[in-house]
Tab-separated table of C-alpha atoms in Angstrom:
chain	number	residue	atom	x	y	z
A	2	MET	CA	113.020	125.161	73.614
A	3	SER	CA	112.228	123.634	77.023
A	4	ASN	CA	108.874	122.570	78.452
A	5	LEU	CA	110.077	122.712	82.058
A	6	THR	CA	109.447	125.808	84.152
A	7	SER	CA	111.277	126.799	87.295
A	8	VAL	CA	109.936	126.458	90.818
A	9	ASN	CA	109.589	130.231	91.031
A	10	GLU	CA	106.833	130.128	88.393
A	11	LYS	CA	104.710	127.706	90.443
A	12	LYS	CA	102.073	128.626	93.021
A	13	ASN	CA	102.910	127.869	96.623
A	14	GLY	CA	101.393	127.324	100.052
A	15	THR	CA	97.717	126.526	99.470
A	16	ASP	CA	95.842	123.248	99.083
A	17	LEU	CA	96.334	122.042	95.525
A	18	LEU	CA	94.151	118.934	95.883
A	19	GLN	CA	91.068	118.470	98.046
A	20	VAL	CA	89.487	115.020	98.374
A	21	SER	CA	86.204	114.793	100.297
A	22	ASN	CA	84.223	111.673	101.252
A	23	LEU	CA	85.751	109.668	98.414
A	24	LYS	CA	84.244	106.218	97.840
A	25	LYS	CA	85.043	103.531	95.301
A	26	TYR	CA	83.041	100.302	95.385
A	27	PHE	CA	83.815	97.619	92.819
A	28	PRO	CA	80.788	95.459	91.898
A	29	VAL	CA	80.982	91.674	92.274
A	30	LYS	CA	79.016	89.944	89.511
A	31	THR	CA	77.803	86.347	89.722
A	32	GLY	CA	75.669	83.918	87.770
A	33	VAL	CA	75.019	83.490	84.081
A	34	LEU	CA	73.438	86.925	83.832
A	35	GLN	CA	76.344	88.559	85.660
A	36	ARG	CA	74.132	90.342	88.158
A	37	VAL	CA	75.736	92.459	90.871
A	38	SER	CA	75.597	90.441	94.100
A	39	ASP	CA	77.930	92.489	96.283
A	40	HIS	CA	80.541	95.236	96.321
A	41	VAL	CA	84.220	95.409	97.269
A	42	LEU	CA	84.596	98.500	99.456
A	43	ALA	CA	88.041	99.464	98.132
A	44	VAL	CA	87.863	103.105	99.313
A	45	ASP	CA	85.180	104.017	101.824
A	46	ASP	CA	84.643	107.663	102.768
A	47	VAL	CA	88.186	109.072	102.676
A	48	SER	CA	88.966	112.805	102.969
A	49	PHE	CA	92.317	114.627	102.830
A	50	THR	CA	94.148	117.517	101.183
A	51	VAL	CA	97.515	117.795	99.457
A	52	ARG	CA	99.258	121.141	99.829
A	53	ASN	CA	101.086	122.898	97.048
A	54	GLY	CA	104.708	121.779	96.782
A	55	GLU	CA	104.528	119.044	99.435
A	56	THR	CA	104.773	115.260	99.365
A	57	LEU	CA	101.927	113.424	101.066
A	58	GLY	CA	102.899	109.825	101.802
A	59	LEU	CA	100.066	107.278	101.676
A	60	VAL	CA	100.890	103.998	103.428
A	61	GLY	CA	99.202	100.775	104.457
A	62	GLU	CA	99.095	97.043	103.799
A	63	SER	CA	98.513	95.664	100.303
A	64	GLY	CA	94.841	95.852	99.391
A	65	CYS	CA	93.991	98.780	101.681
A	66	GLY	CA	92.978	101.056	98.782
A	67	LYS	CA	96.085	103.208	98.273
A	68	THR	CA	96.434	102.686	94.526
A	69	THR	CA	92.678	102.962	94.019
A	70	ILE	CA	92.770	106.435	95.601
A	71	GLY	CA	95.566	107.541	93.266
A	72	ARG	CA	93.850	106.217	90.142
A	73	THR	CA	90.489	107.661	91.190
A	74	ILE	CA	91.969	111.129	91.750
A	75	LEU	CA	93.251	111.065	88.155
A	76	ARG	CA	89.938	109.594	86.964
A	77	LEU	CA	91.644	106.558	85.520
A	78	THR	CA	89.005	104.869	87.686
A	79	GLU	CA	85.689	106.626	88.176
A	80	PRO	CA	84.657	107.107	91.833
A	81	THR	CA	81.414	105.791	93.283
A	82	ALA	CA	80.856	108.946	95.345
A	83	GLY	CA	82.699	111.945	96.771
A	84	ASP	CA	84.301	115.178	95.606
A	85	ILE	CA	87.730	115.816	94.095
A	86	LYS	CA	88.913	119.373	93.550
A	87	PHE	CA	92.203	120.246	91.881
A	88	ASP	CA	93.307	123.871	92.088
A	89	GLY	CA	89.697	124.829	92.786
A	90	LYS	CA	88.272	122.894	89.809
A	91	ASP	CA	85.742	120.112	90.393
A	92	LEU	CA	87.369	117.210	88.535
A	93	LEU	CA	84.252	115.044	88.569
A	94	LYS	CA	82.307	117.641	86.564
A	95	LEU	CA	84.930	118.033	83.846
A	96	LYS	CA	84.492	116.289	80.505
A	97	GLY	CA	86.129	116.186	77.088
A	98	SER	CA	88.588	118.964	76.311
A	99	ASP	CA	88.248	120.517	79.788
A	100	LEU	CA	89.300	117.265	81.457
A	101	LYS	CA	92.095	116.783	78.923
A	102	ALA	CA	93.469	120.243	79.703
A	103	VAL	CA	93.562	119.555	83.456
A	104	ARG	CA	95.289	116.228	82.892
A	105	ARG	CA	98.348	118.102	81.651
A	106	ASP	CA	98.827	119.162	85.267
A	107	MET	CA	98.205	115.686	86.757
A	108	GLN	CA	100.428	112.733	85.932
A	109	ILE	CA	101.260	109.300	87.359
A	110	ILE	CA	104.374	107.180	87.798
A	111	PHE	CA	103.314	103.538	87.688
A	112	GLN	CA	104.565	100.863	90.055
A	113	ASP	CA	105.878	98.374	87.480
A	114	PRO	CA	108.622	99.874	85.294
A	115	TYR	CA	108.446	96.827	83.007
A	116	SER	CA	104.762	96.739	82.023
A	117	SER	CA	104.239	100.536	81.964
A	118	LEU	CA	106.341	101.006	78.796
A	119	ASP	CA	105.318	99.879	75.304
A	120	PRO	CA	107.989	97.333	74.256
A	121	ARG	CA	107.539	98.251	70.572
A	122	MET	CA	108.064	101.979	71.061
A	123	ARG	CA	111.387	103.767	71.313
A	124	ILE	CA	111.961	105.624	74.577
A	125	GLY	CA	112.012	109.024	72.887
A	126	ASP	CA	108.645	108.316	71.280
A	127	SER	CA	107.213	107.191	74.640
A	128	VAL	CA	108.248	110.448	76.298
A	129	MET	CA	106.959	112.500	73.348
A	130	GLU	CA	103.588	110.715	73.265
A	131	GLY	CA	101.938	113.032	75.801
A	132	LEU	CA	103.323	116.095	74.031
A	133	GLU	CA	101.781	114.902	70.761
A	134	ILE	CA	98.409	114.184	72.377
A	135	HIS	CA	98.290	117.715	73.770
A	136	SER	CA	99.615	119.250	70.509
A	137	ILE	CA	102.607	120.912	72.139
A	138	GLY	CA	105.135	122.314	69.673
A	139	ASN	CA	106.197	120.780	66.366
A	140	LYS	CA	108.029	117.475	65.947
A	141	GLN	CA	111.465	119.011	66.430
A	142	ASP	CA	110.337	120.915	69.536
A	143	ARG	CA	108.819	117.766	71.029
A	144	TYR	CA	112.000	115.802	70.418
A	145	GLN	CA	114.104	118.464	72.144
A	146	MET	CA	111.670	118.576	75.081
A	147	ALA	CA	111.900	114.792	75.411
A	148	VAL	CA	115.715	114.883	75.373
A	149	ASP	CA	115.786	117.693	77.957
A	150	THR	CA	113.446	115.712	80.193
A	151	LEU	CA	115.488	112.510	79.878
A	152	LYS	CA	118.590	114.450	80.897
A	153	LYS	CA	116.765	115.716	83.985
A	154	VAL	CA	116.426	112.099	85.195
A	155	GLY	CA	120.029	111.142	84.462
A	156	LEU	CA	119.731	109.692	80.929
A	157	GLU	CA	121.310	110.878	77.682
A	158	GLU	CA	120.072	111.732	74.187
A	159	TYR	CA	121.208	108.412	72.698
A	160	HIS	CA	118.905	106.592	75.136
A	161	SER	CA	115.913	108.065	73.302
A	162	ARG	CA	116.633	105.781	70.321
A	163	ARG	CA	116.586	102.570	72.378
A	164	TYR	CA	113.766	100.201	73.299
A	165	PRO	CA	112.607	99.346	76.861
A	166	HIS	CA	114.216	95.869	76.899
A	167	GLU	CA	117.640	97.514	76.620
A	168	PHE	CA	117.315	99.168	80.044
A	169	SER	CA	117.604	97.997	83.641
A	170	GLY	CA	114.728	98.322	86.121
A	171	GLY	CA	116.117	101.504	87.620
A	172	GLN	CA	116.599	103.075	84.190
A	173	ARG	CA	113.064	102.133	83.180
A	174	GLN	CA	111.686	103.824	86.274
A	175	ARG	CA	113.668	106.948	85.361
A	176	ILE	CA	111.975	106.790	81.955
A	177	GLY	CA	108.617	106.519	83.718
A	178	ILE	CA	109.486	109.643	85.701
A	179	ALA	CA	110.510	111.419	82.479
A	180	ARG	CA	107.165	110.541	80.859
A	181	ALA	CA	105.315	111.988	83.839
A	182	LEU	CA	107.512	115.100	83.841
A	183	ALA	CA	107.360	115.826	80.095
A	184	LEU	CA	104.076	117.752	80.231
A	185	ASN	CA	105.361	119.988	83.027
A	186	PRO	CA	102.715	118.871	85.556
A	187	ARG	CA	102.002	120.385	88.955
A	188	PHE	CA	100.870	117.159	90.626
A	189	ILE	CA	102.203	113.599	90.273
A	190	VAL	CA	100.820	110.403	91.770
A	191	CYS	CA	103.816	108.182	92.567
A	192	ASP	CA	102.307	104.691	92.786
A	193	GLU	CA	104.955	102.685	94.674
A	194	PRO	CA	107.627	103.860	92.205
A	195	VAL	CA	110.528	102.114	93.982
A	196	SER	CA	108.950	98.915	95.339
A	197	ALA	CA	110.123	96.826	92.356
A	198	LEU	CA	113.719	98.105	92.548
A	199	ASP	CA	116.838	97.058	94.455
A	200	VAL	CA	117.606	99.051	97.592
A	201	SER	CA	120.599	100.833	96.066
A	202	ILE	CA	118.524	101.856	93.034
A	203	GLN	CA	115.637	102.935	95.271
A	204	SER	CA	117.757	105.645	96.849
A	205	GLN	CA	118.803	106.974	93.441
A	206	VAL	CA	115.205	107.211	92.216
A	207	LEU	CA	114.039	108.838	95.473
A	208	ASN	CA	116.801	111.435	95.248
A	209	ILE	CA	115.805	112.191	91.642
A	210	LEU	CA	112.207	112.727	92.750
A	211	LYS	CA	113.272	115.048	95.564
A	212	ASP	CA	115.592	117.047	93.298
A	213	LEU	CA	112.896	117.453	90.642
A	214	GLN	CA	110.379	118.537	93.267
A	215	LYS	CA	112.768	121.180	94.573
A	216	GLU	CA	113.634	122.453	91.096
A	217	PHE	CA	110.137	122.529	89.557
A	218	GLY	CA	107.850	122.935	92.564
A	219	LEU	CA	106.134	119.576	92.071
A	220	THR	CA	103.486	118.183	94.390
A	221	TYR	CA	103.478	114.427	95.061
A	222	LEU	CA	101.027	111.872	96.379
A	223	PHE	CA	103.561	109.174	97.236
A	224	ILE	CA	101.973	105.725	97.629
A	225	ALA	CA	104.063	103.069	99.377
A	226	HIS	CA	104.029	100.285	101.935
A	227	ASN	CA	107.617	100.850	103.049
A	228	LEU	CA	107.591	103.316	105.956
A	229	GLY	CA	111.333	103.847	105.696
A	230	VAL	CA	110.913	105.151	102.137
A	231	VAL	CA	107.952	107.301	103.165
A	232	GLU	CA	109.908	108.841	106.040
A	233	HIS	CA	112.700	109.783	103.640
A	234	ILE	CA	110.572	111.613	101.075
A	235	SER	CA	107.303	112.781	102.697
A	236	ASN	CA	106.274	116.013	104.429
A	237	ARG	CA	103.073	114.511	105.812
A	238	VAL	CA	101.976	110.891	106.099
A	239	ALA	CA	98.506	109.329	105.855
A	240	VAL	CA	97.916	105.757	107.062
A	241	MET	CA	95.174	103.591	105.543
A	242	TYR	CA	93.583	100.347	106.685
A	243	LEU	CA	90.935	98.385	104.773
A	244	GLY	CA	89.642	101.315	102.720
A	245	LYS	CA	89.662	103.822	105.594
A	246	MET	CA	92.134	106.507	106.605
A	247	VAL	CA	93.110	105.928	110.236
A	248	GLU	CA	95.809	108.569	110.843
A	249	LEU	CA	97.231	111.690	109.186
A	250	ALA	CA	100.027	113.858	110.546
A	251	ASP	CA	103.255	115.687	109.845
A	252	ARG	CA	106.028	113.179	109.152
A	253	ASP	CA	108.160	113.990	112.199
A	254	GLU	CA	105.120	114.079	114.484
A	255	LEU	CA	103.821	110.741	113.182
A	256	PHE	CA	107.127	108.910	113.574
A	257	ARG	CA	107.728	110.463	116.985
A	258	ASN	CA	104.236	110.017	118.389
A	259	PRO	CA	101.936	107.619	116.456
A	260	LEU	CA	98.443	107.559	118.007
A	261	HIS	CA	96.640	104.742	116.203
A	262	PRO	CA	97.525	101.148	117.249
A	263	TYR	CA	97.776	100.117	113.585
A	264	THR	CA	100.318	102.871	112.922
A	265	LYS	CA	102.279	101.739	115.991
A	266	ALA	CA	102.339	98.175	114.644
A	267	LEU	CA	103.644	99.395	111.280
A	268	MET	CA	106.323	101.477	113.007
A	269	SER	CA	107.478	98.493	115.037
A	270	ALA	CA	108.286	96.611	111.813
A	271	ILE	CA	110.775	99.221	110.564
A	272	PRO	CA	114.280	97.691	110.797
A	273	ILE	CA	116.885	99.586	112.803
A	274	PRO	CA	120.267	99.910	111.001
A	275	ASN	CA	122.150	98.882	114.151
A	276	PRO	CA	122.550	95.192	115.102
A	277	LYS	CA	122.958	96.113	118.795
A	278	LEU	CA	119.545	97.780	118.990
A	279	LYS	CA	116.238	95.939	118.941
A	280	ARG	CA	112.745	97.326	118.554
A	281	GLU	CA	109.858	95.704	120.368
A	282	ARG	CA	107.657	94.226	117.637
A	283	ILE	CA	103.880	94.457	117.770
A	284	ILE	CA	102.586	91.291	116.119
A	285	LEU	CA	98.998	91.689	114.923
A	286	LYS	CA	96.762	88.652	115.310
A	287	GLY	CA	94.713	87.247	112.441
A	288	ASP	CA	94.508	88.366	108.821
A	289	VAL	CA	93.166	91.489	107.168
A	290	PRO	CA	89.351	91.120	106.882
A	291	SER	CA	87.759	91.007	103.447
A	292	PRO	CA	86.720	94.368	101.940
A	293	LEU	CA	83.616	92.516	100.717
A	294	ASN	CA	82.398	92.255	104.286
A	295	PRO	CA	84.382	94.593	106.568
A	296	PRO	CA	83.857	94.391	110.354
A	297	LYS	CA	81.307	96.641	112.006
A	298	GLY	CA	82.547	99.472	114.181
A	299	CYS	CA	86.262	100.135	113.853
A	300	ARG	CA	87.590	97.995	111.003
A	301	PHE	CA	90.811	97.358	112.867
A	302	HIS	CA	89.202	96.082	116.094
A	303	PRO	CA	89.443	92.297	115.325
A	304	ARG	CA	93.254	92.655	115.206
A	305	CYS	CA	93.699	95.527	117.662
A	306	PRO	CA	95.676	94.711	120.870
A	307	ILE	CA	93.868	97.411	122.900
A	308	ALA	CA	90.294	97.176	121.520
A	309	VAL	CA	87.345	97.675	123.883
A	310	ALA	CA	83.648	96.834	123.482
A	311	GLN	CA	82.828	100.197	121.903
A	312	CYS	CA	85.276	99.521	119.061
A	313	ALA	CA	83.195	96.576	117.810
A	314	VAL	CA	79.944	98.545	117.794
A	315	GLU	CA	80.624	102.144	116.807
A	316	GLU	CA	82.954	103.443	114.112
A	317	PRO	CA	85.304	106.186	115.389
A	318	ALA	CA	85.270	109.505	113.566
A	319	PHE	CA	88.403	110.752	111.834
A	320	VAL	CA	89.112	113.848	113.936
A	321	GLU	CA	92.013	116.174	114.746
A	322	LYS	CA	93.370	115.179	118.175
A	323	LYS	CA	96.321	117.561	118.034
A	324	THR	CA	97.323	120.368	115.689
A	325	ASP	CA	97.661	118.825	112.188
A	326	HIS	CA	97.385	115.330	113.670
A	327	SER	CA	94.129	113.492	112.914
A	328	VAL	CA	93.236	109.937	113.910
A	329	ALA	CA	90.249	107.576	113.908
A	330	CYS	CA	90.464	105.734	117.234
A	331	TRP	CA	88.358	105.741	120.410
A	332	LEU	CA	91.430	105.231	122.591
A	333	ALA	CA	93.889	107.610	120.907
């Protein structure tokens, strides 16, 4: 018995996930009474869609809100405001058994392959845990599903009897992928799944993700700060800065013709695998402002090399400048 369905049994072509005006503010508490004195604007009015069967790459500097978006979509963190619709269902209105049922279709691969596994639990039991929670099959069925899933990510049946400390980082991340895949989801949030791995292992894990997507029709939100990795795996790419989305476009269009100055700066930092070629670096001045007190107007203007007076006063709207290419910049 197998819990994995083929790509032909999946829906295709439409928007699977719709995120509108998403906000997540974390309260800052001070004093003996722990009163709320301020808020960290981790995600501030972000909207985007993820199409069925695609990979949307989400990139930006550390602390820009990428992981918060992924966790909020899955309601591991409750949003402050906004709307999240998955396959037409309003996720923020679901509770109890209805929310549990939808979560079968939405899974996450965590960034740290070391802390995301219970060190006291055998690998087979870790993969079967979700199947038990959702009461899928009997014990023998669940074991066979777990073994089948482990084989899909390049592991063998005997690995199911081992503990996490007996595996390398790359193998642990494969186990993390197997756990996410066990419930046969439609949508997976990949939260920097290769950032903690060596370069050679990164390519193996990325290829596994691409193969699984092709075979089972999976949809990914791929969170990363490495643009080279994002270029390899994504269909479209969204760029974030300080809680805001600043650019969204098809992968080839974005890498060929970035419109936002922040995106251009990120592109200039991508190493070229040829020692004879050099890319002109764009060095941004200053540090990333605090999300406790973000700048007025465009949040990037204090570091922007082409900013004008309007940028410091009025926030640019996130609009479509070209077909399927949206940007938030007065000068784009």
